[in-house]
Amino acid sequence: MQDEASSRYSKARKKRGFYDCGFNCIDGFEAEKNLYAAGDASDVWRYTGEHWVPIDIGIDNENILSVCCAEDGFVYLGTESGKLLKGRENSWTEIETPFSRDIISLASFENRVYMATPSRLYSYDGKDIQPVIYNTKEKEVPLDAGFLDAGYGHLLSVGNRSISIYDGKEWRILYGGSPMDIDTANKFAEDLLTKSVNLMNTIEDGLSKQK
């Protein structure tokens, strides 16, 4: 089965002018099993804990740029042509998007899936895709985006023009046109780092006690 999938993948890449192999993104529900990796030519594989198996997403010749194993138990794939796919194993559906190009990054946070495009940040609540808006004192502005990461109770968005962080209630722009002054931004970043270090120490202490 794996040899057959590898052959299909090689033929698809050669047809599009590609002759090398590799993945663009990887994510998982658990570190040691149930991982998903994806790349060009609709190439998606799942690691079961013992083997890597090919996944049929039902669409050919899509370059997949981002993957997210979300809190709702589904896997989301973002493509170079702006498609968003939702599914798991060999059952997938396409979610209608307003995009015509790259979904660069995906992240799951507070029961929403966030997606970064070259121009701005969007969120998906299971029904609708909406741009994420930051409220300044002067006006509402769409957040810049590029790469996303969620952890330690926060969502981080790093774009070409700004860096912003979300705690589930409020967006704070740490860099790039922020109403937050530099001292406040530095203090916020230091506090977040301290909380992260303390959490890691707690996890390490718990693991050492289990040994």
PDB file of C-alpha atoms in Angstrom:
ATOM      1  CA  MET A   1       0.000   0.000   0.000  1.00  0.00           C
ATOM      2  CA  GLN A   2       2.802   2.372   0.905  1.00  0.00           C
ATOM      3  CA  ASP A   3       4.710   1.484  -2.290  1.00  0.00           C
ATOM      4  CA  GLU A   4       1.580   2.165  -4.361  1.00  0.00           C
ATOM      5  CA  ALA A   5       1.060   5.540  -2.683  1.00  0.00           C
ATOM      6  CA  SER A   6       4.715   6.462  -3.159  1.00  0.00           C
ATOM      7  CA  SER A   7       4.443   5.612  -6.850  1.00  0.00           C
ATOM      8  CA  ARG A   8       1.292   7.759  -7.260  1.00  0.00           C
ATOM      9  CA  TYR A   9       3.019  10.613  -5.457  1.00  0.00           C
ATOM     10  CA  SER A  10       6.154  10.419  -7.618  1.00  0.00           C
ATOM     11  CA  LYS A  11       4.103  10.415 -10.823  1.00  0.00           C
ATOM     12  CA  ALA A  12       2.064  13.415  -9.672  1.00  0.00           C
ATOM     13  CA  ARG A  13       5.161  15.409  -8.778  1.00  0.00           C
ATOM     14  CA  LYS A  14       6.920  14.579 -12.052  1.00  0.00           C
ATOM     15  CA  LYS A  15       3.809  15.660 -13.976  1.00  0.00           C
ATOM     16  CA  ARG A  16       4.021  19.040 -12.222  1.00  0.00           C
ATOM     17  CA  GLY A  17       7.765  19.325 -12.755  1.00  0.00           C
ATOM     18  CA  PHE A  18       8.922  18.191  -9.294  1.00  0.00           C
ATOM     19  CA  TYR A  19      11.345  15.329  -8.799  1.00  0.00           C
ATOM     20  CA  ASP A  20      12.232  15.576  -5.093  1.00  0.00           C
ATOM     21  CA  CYS A  21      10.187  14.548  -2.068  1.00  0.00           C
ATOM     22  CA  GLY A  22       9.434  15.962   1.344  1.00  0.00           C
ATOM     23  CA  PHE A  23       6.832  17.506   3.613  1.00  0.00           C
ATOM     24  CA  ASN A  24       5.966  21.147   4.233  1.00  0.00           C
ATOM     25  CA  CYS A  25       4.257  20.715   7.610  1.00  0.00           C
ATOM     26  CA  ILE A  26       3.557  18.289  10.449  1.00  0.00           C
ATOM     27  CA  ASP A  27       1.268  18.235  13.499  1.00  0.00           C
ATOM     28  CA  GLY A  28      -0.263  15.663  15.791  1.00  0.00           C
ATOM     29  CA  PHE A  29      -2.766  14.859  18.487  1.00  0.00           C
ATOM     30  CA  GLU A  30      -0.175  12.912  20.454  1.00  0.00           C
ATOM     31  CA  ALA A  31       3.611  13.103  20.283  1.00  0.00           C
ATOM     32  CA  GLU A  32       4.208   9.384  19.820  1.00  0.00           C
ATOM     33  CA  LYS A  33       1.235   8.501  17.618  1.00  0.00           C
ATOM     34  CA  ASN A  34      -1.504   9.969  15.447  1.00  0.00           C
ATOM     35  CA  LEU A  35       0.698  12.450  13.575  1.00  0.00           C
ATOM     36  CA  TYR A  36      -0.120  14.012  10.207  1.00  0.00           C
ATOM     37  CA  ALA A  37       2.481  15.253   7.714  1.00  0.00           C
ATOM     38  CA  ALA A  38       1.697  16.921   4.383  1.00  0.00           C
ATOM     39  CA  GLY A  39       3.459  18.359   1.353  1.00  0.00           C
ATOM     40  CA  ASP A  40       3.108  19.008  -2.367  1.00  0.00           C
ATOM     41  CA  ALA A  41       0.905  17.127  -4.843  1.00  0.00           C
ATOM     42  CA  SER A  42      -1.747  16.381  -2.157  1.00  0.00           C
ATOM     43  CA  ASP A  43       0.743  14.177  -0.337  1.00  0.00           C
ATOM     44  CA  VAL A  44      -0.524  13.419   3.186  1.00  0.00           C
ATOM     45  CA  TRP A  45       0.665  10.703   5.550  1.00  0.00           C
ATOM     46  CA  ARG A  46      -0.443   9.628   9.032  1.00  0.00           C
ATOM     47  CA  TYR A  47       1.757   8.033  11.669  1.00  0.00           C
ATOM     48  CA  THR A  48      -0.161   5.466  13.727  1.00  0.00           C
ATOM     49  CA  GLY A  49       2.508   4.928  16.364  1.00  0.00           C
ATOM     50  CA  GLU A  50       3.965   2.017  14.424  1.00  0.00           C
ATOM     51  CA  HIS A  51       3.781   2.882  10.718  1.00  0.00           C
ATOM     52  CA  TRP A  52       3.398   5.806   8.327  1.00  0.00           C
ATOM     53  CA  VAL A  53       0.374   5.250   6.080  1.00  0.00           C
ATOM     54  CA  PRO A  54      -0.732   7.341   3.050  1.00  0.00           C
ATOM     55  CA  ILE A  55      -3.932   9.362   3.320  1.00  0.00           C
ATOM     56  CA  ASP A  56      -6.320  10.073   0.435  1.00  0.00           C
ATOM     57  CA  ILE A  57      -7.738  13.598   0.881  1.00  0.00           C
ATOM     58  CA  GLY A  58      -9.866  13.386  -2.274  1.00  0.00           C
ATOM     59  CA  ILE A  59      -8.138  16.262  -4.117  1.00  0.00           C
ATOM     60  CA  ASP A  60      -5.186  15.949  -6.494  1.00  0.00           C
ATOM     61  CA  ASN A  61      -2.228  18.240  -7.132  1.00  0.00           C
ATOM     62  CA  GLU A  62      -2.698  20.595  -4.185  1.00  0.00           C
ATOM     63  CA  ASN A  63       0.403  21.961  -2.493  1.00  0.00           C
ATOM     64  CA  ILE A  64      -0.345  21.733   1.231  1.00  0.00           C
ATOM     65  CA  LEU A  65       1.400  24.429   3.257  1.00  0.00           C
ATOM     66  CA  SER A  66      -0.107  23.963   6.724  1.00  0.00           C
ATOM     67  CA  VAL A  67      -1.661  21.291   8.926  1.00  0.00           C
ATOM     68  CA  CYS A  68      -3.422  21.555  12.290  1.00  0.00           C
ATOM     69  CA  CYS A  69      -4.669  18.774  14.552  1.00  0.00           C
ATOM     70  CA  ALA A  70      -7.402  20.769  16.248  1.00  0.00           C
ATOM     71  CA  GLU A  71      -9.200  20.641  19.584  1.00  0.00           C
ATOM     72  CA  ASP A  72     -12.376  19.385  17.916  1.00  0.00           C
ATOM     73  CA  GLY A  73     -10.622  16.138  16.947  1.00  0.00           C
ATOM     74  CA  PHE A  74     -10.373  16.975  13.254  1.00  0.00           C
ATOM     75  CA  VAL A  75      -7.334  17.703  11.077  1.00  0.00           C
ATOM     76  CA  TYR A  76      -7.260  20.886   9.006  1.00  0.00           C
ATOM     77  CA  LEU A  77      -5.122  21.364   5.892  1.00  0.00           C
ATOM     78  CA  GLY A  78      -4.326  24.704   4.241  1.00  0.00           C
ATOM     79  CA  THR A  79      -3.208  24.794   0.629  1.00  0.00           C
ATOM     80  CA  GLU A  80      -1.280  27.062  -1.719  1.00  0.00           C
ATOM     81  CA  SER A  81      -4.470  27.832  -3.666  1.00  0.00           C
ATOM     82  CA  GLY A  82      -6.395  28.933  -0.554  1.00  0.00           C
ATOM     83  CA  LYS A  83      -8.349  25.733   0.043  1.00  0.00           C
ATOM     84  CA  LEU A  84      -9.152  24.594   3.595  1.00  0.00           C
ATOM     85  CA  LEU A  85      -9.790  20.891   4.132  1.00  0.00           C
ATOM     86  CA  LYS A  86     -11.237  19.270   7.255  1.00  0.00           C
ATOM     87  CA  GLY A  87     -11.168  15.575   8.068  1.00  0.00           C
ATOM     88  CA  ARG A  88      -9.206  12.668   9.441  1.00  0.00           C
ATOM     89  CA  GLU A  89      -7.798   9.470   8.029  1.00  0.00           C
ATOM     90  CA  ASN A  90      -9.476   9.009   4.613  1.00  0.00           C
ATOM     91  CA  SER A  91     -12.621  11.124   5.131  1.00  0.00           C
ATOM     92  CA  TRP A  92     -12.290  14.803   4.120  1.00  0.00           C
ATOM     93  CA  THR A  93     -14.473  17.759   3.191  1.00  0.00           C
ATOM     94  CA  GLU A  94     -13.570  21.148   1.724  1.00  0.00           C
ATOM     95  CA  ILE A  95     -14.588  24.264   3.659  1.00  0.00           C
ATOM     96  CA  GLU A  96     -15.453  27.284   1.527  1.00  0.00           C
ATOM     97  CA  THR A  97     -12.995  30.143   2.034  1.00  0.00           C
ATOM     98  CA  PRO A  98     -12.654  33.703   0.720  1.00  0.00           C
ATOM     99  CA  PHE A  99      -9.029  33.027  -0.204  1.00  0.00           C
ATOM    100  CA  SER A 100      -7.457  32.501  -3.609  1.00  0.00           C
ATOM    101  CA  ARG A 101      -3.904  31.875  -2.397  1.00  0.00           C
ATOM    102  CA  ASP A 102      -1.703  30.589   0.414  1.00  0.00           C
ATOM    103  CA  ILE A 103      -2.976  29.508   3.809  1.00  0.00           C
ATOM    104  CA  ILE A 104       0.493  29.748   5.303  1.00  0.00           C
ATOM    105  CA  SER A 105      -0.174  28.594   8.850  1.00  0.00           C
ATOM    106  CA  LEU A 106      -2.926  27.035  10.982  1.00  0.00           C
ATOM    107  CA  ALA A 107      -3.427  26.826  14.749  1.00  0.00           C
ATOM    108  CA  SER A 108      -6.191  25.668  17.075  1.00  0.00           C
ATOM    109  CA  PHE A 109      -7.008  27.843  20.080  1.00  0.00           C
ATOM    110  CA  GLU A 110     -10.077  28.224  22.312  1.00  0.00           C
ATOM    111  CA  ASN A 111     -12.211  25.978  20.046  1.00  0.00           C
ATOM    112  CA  ARG A 112     -11.436  27.988  16.922  1.00  0.00           C
ATOM    113  CA  VAL A 113      -9.087  27.311  14.038  1.00  0.00           C
ATOM    114  CA  TYR A 114      -6.954  30.308  13.126  1.00  0.00           C
ATOM    115  CA  MET A 115      -5.425  30.655   9.683  1.00  0.00           C
ATOM    116  CA  ALA A 116      -2.737  32.998   8.440  1.00  0.00           C
ATOM    117  CA  THR A 117      -2.700  34.258   4.857  1.00  0.00           C
ATOM    118  CA  PRO A 118      -0.140  36.603   3.249  1.00  0.00           C
ATOM    119  CA  SER A 119      -2.335  39.608   4.069  1.00  0.00           C
ATOM    120  CA  ARG A 120      -4.170  38.969   7.354  1.00  0.00           C
ATOM    121  CA  LEU A 121      -5.341  36.612  10.102  1.00  0.00           C
ATOM    122  CA  TYR A 122      -8.693  34.778  10.049  1.00  0.00           C
ATOM    123  CA  SER A 123     -10.591  32.512  12.433  1.00  0.00           C
ATOM    124  CA  TYR A 124     -13.033  29.650  11.815  1.00  0.00           C
ATOM    125  CA  ASP A 125     -15.631  28.788  14.478  1.00  0.00           C
ATOM    126  CA  GLY A 126     -17.015  25.712  12.754  1.00  0.00           C
ATOM    127  CA  LYS A 127     -19.505  27.748  10.718  1.00  0.00           C
ATOM    128  CA  ASP A 128     -17.962  30.934   9.335  1.00  0.00           C
ATOM    129  CA  ILE A 129     -14.526  32.303   8.471  1.00  0.00           C
ATOM    130  CA  GLN A 130     -14.012  35.858   9.682  1.00  0.00           C
ATOM    131  CA  PRO A 131     -11.024  38.240   9.691  1.00  0.00           C
ATOM    132  CA  VAL A 132      -9.538  38.848  13.134  1.00  0.00           C
ATOM    133  CA  ILE A 133      -9.861  42.518  14.051  1.00  0.00           C
ATOM    134  CA  TYR A 134      -7.785  44.455  16.566  1.00  0.00           C
ATOM    135  CA  ASN A 135      -9.573  47.375  18.230  1.00  0.00           C
ATOM    136  CA  THR A 136      -7.338  50.399  18.687  1.00  0.00           C
ATOM    137  CA  LYS A 137      -8.454  53.704  20.169  1.00  0.00           C
ATOM    138  CA  GLU A 138      -8.618  55.186  16.689  1.00  0.00           C
ATOM    139  CA  LYS A 139     -10.124  52.430  14.540  1.00  0.00           C
ATOM    140  CA  GLU A 140     -10.552  48.717  13.907  1.00  0.00           C
ATOM    141  CA  VAL A 141      -7.689  47.196  11.940  1.00  0.00           C
ATOM    142  CA  PRO A 142      -7.158  43.644  10.590  1.00  0.00           C
ATOM    143  CA  LEU A 143      -4.254  41.831  12.184  1.00  0.00           C
ATOM    144  CA  ASP A 144      -1.177  41.050  10.129  1.00  0.00           C
ATOM    145  CA  ALA A 145      -0.271  37.353  10.055  1.00  0.00           C
ATOM    146  CA  GLY A 146       2.283  34.905   8.749  1.00  0.00           C
ATOM    147  CA  PHE A 147       3.025  32.131  11.226  1.00  0.00           C
ATOM    148  CA  LEU A 148       0.927  30.909  14.154  1.00  0.00           C
ATOM    149  CA  ASP A 149       1.640  28.942  17.308  1.00  0.00           C
ATOM    150  CA  ALA A 150      -0.612  28.085  20.252  1.00  0.00           C
ATOM    151  CA  GLY A 151       0.498  27.038  23.723  1.00  0.00           C
ATOM    152  CA  TYR A 152       0.661  27.961  27.400  1.00  0.00           C
ATOM    153  CA  GLY A 153      -2.757  29.587  27.172  1.00  0.00           C
ATOM    154  CA  HIS A 154      -1.854  31.978  24.358  1.00  0.00           C
ATOM    155  CA  LEU A 155      -1.946  32.236  20.574  1.00  0.00           C
ATOM    156  CA  LEU A 156       1.026  33.929  18.923  1.00  0.00           C
ATOM    157  CA  SER A 157       0.832  35.478  15.456  1.00  0.00           C
ATOM    158  CA  VAL A 158       4.021  36.605  13.701  1.00  0.00           C
ATOM    159  CA  GLY A 159       3.557  38.564  10.482  1.00  0.00           C
ATOM    160  CA  ASN A 160       5.655  40.662   8.133  1.00  0.00           C
ATOM    161  CA  ARG A 161       4.726  43.889   9.899  1.00  0.00           C
ATOM    162  CA  SER A 162       3.701  42.916  13.424  1.00  0.00           C
ATOM    163  CA  ILE A 163       3.840  40.387  16.260  1.00  0.00           C
ATOM    164  CA  SER A 164       0.666  39.901  18.277  1.00  0.00           C
ATOM    165  CA  ILE A 165      -0.506  37.617  21.081  1.00  0.00           C
ATOM    166  CA  TYR A 166      -3.962  36.538  22.237  1.00  0.00           C
ATOM    167  CA  ASP A 167      -4.990  35.172  25.643  1.00  0.00           C
ATOM    168  CA  GLY A 168      -8.553  34.240  24.676  1.00  0.00           C
ATOM    169  CA  LYS A 169      -9.934  37.615  25.720  1.00  0.00           C
ATOM    170  CA  GLU A 170      -7.682  40.340  24.365  1.00  0.00           C
ATOM    171  CA  TRP A 171      -5.224  40.781  21.506  1.00  0.00           C
ATOM    172  CA  ARG A 172      -1.995  42.608  22.308  1.00  0.00           C
ATOM    173  CA  ILE A 173       0.320  43.827  19.579  1.00  0.00           C
ATOM    174  CA  LEU A 174       3.877  43.394  20.811  1.00  0.00           C
ATOM    175  CA  TYR A 175       5.524  44.876  17.743  1.00  0.00           C
ATOM    176  CA  GLY A 176       4.414  46.915  14.748  1.00  0.00           C
ATOM    177  CA  GLY A 177       2.030  49.831  15.045  1.00  0.00           C
ATOM    178  CA  SER A 178       0.901  49.003  18.541  1.00  0.00           C
ATOM    179  CA  PRO A 179      -0.718  51.462  20.948  1.00  0.00           C
ATOM    180  CA  MET A 180       1.243  49.569  23.628  1.00  0.00           C
ATOM    181  CA  ASP A 181       4.424  51.418  24.578  1.00  0.00           C
ATOM    182  CA  ILE A 182       7.755  49.569  24.502  1.00  0.00           C
ATOM    183  CA  ASP A 183       8.066  49.260  28.298  1.00  0.00           C
ATOM    184  CA  THR A 184       4.599  47.718  28.618  1.00  0.00           C
ATOM    185  CA  ALA A 185       5.303  45.324  25.748  1.00  0.00           C
ATOM    186  CA  ASN A 186       8.625  44.256  27.292  1.00  0.00           C
ATOM    187  CA  LYS A 187       6.990  43.698  30.683  1.00  0.00           C
ATOM    188  CA  PHE A 188       4.214  41.643  29.125  1.00  0.00           C
ATOM    189  CA  ALA A 189       6.727  39.497  27.216  1.00  0.00           C
ATOM    190  CA  GLU A 190       8.828  38.966  30.367  1.00  0.00           C
ATOM    191  CA  ASP A 191       5.784  37.922  32.390  1.00  0.00           C
ATOM    192  CA  LEU A 192       4.716  35.470  29.677  1.00  0.00           C
ATOM    193  CA  LEU A 193       8.223  33.999  29.529  1.00  0.00           C
ATOM    194  CA  THR A 194       8.306  33.595  33.327  1.00  0.00           C
ATOM    195  CA  LYS A 195       4.954  31.785  33.283  1.00  0.00           C
ATOM    196  CA  SER A 196       6.198  29.488  30.497  1.00  0.00           C
ATOM    197  CA  VAL A 197       9.409  28.649  32.375  1.00  0.00           C
ATOM    198  CA  ASN A 198       7.486  27.957  35.586  1.00  0.00           C
ATOM    199  CA  LEU A 199       5.099  25.658  33.711  1.00  0.00           C
ATOM    200  CA  MET A 200       8.002  23.749  32.141  1.00  0.00           C
ATOM    201  CA  ASN A 201       9.632  23.351  35.554  1.00  0.00           C
ATOM    202  CA  THR A 202       6.373  21.990  36.971  1.00  0.00           C
ATOM    203  CA  ILE A 203       6.107  19.476  34.124  1.00  0.00           C
ATOM    204  CA  GLU A 204       9.734  18.393  34.588  1.00  0.00           C
ATOM    205  CA  ASP A 205       9.218  17.942  38.344  1.00  0.00           C
ATOM    206  CA  GLY A 206       6.141  15.811  37.693  1.00  0.00           C
ATOM    207  CA  LEU A 207       7.987  13.634  35.189  1.00  0.00           C
ATOM    208  CA  SER A 208      10.982  13.158  37.499  1.00  0.00           C
ATOM    209  CA  LYS A 209       8.677  11.995  40.324  1.00  0.00           C
ATOM    210  CA  GLN A 210       7.181   9.358  38.019  1.00  0.00           C
ATOM    211  CA  LYS A 211      10.586   7.791  37.371  1.00  0.00           C
TER     212      LYS A 211
END
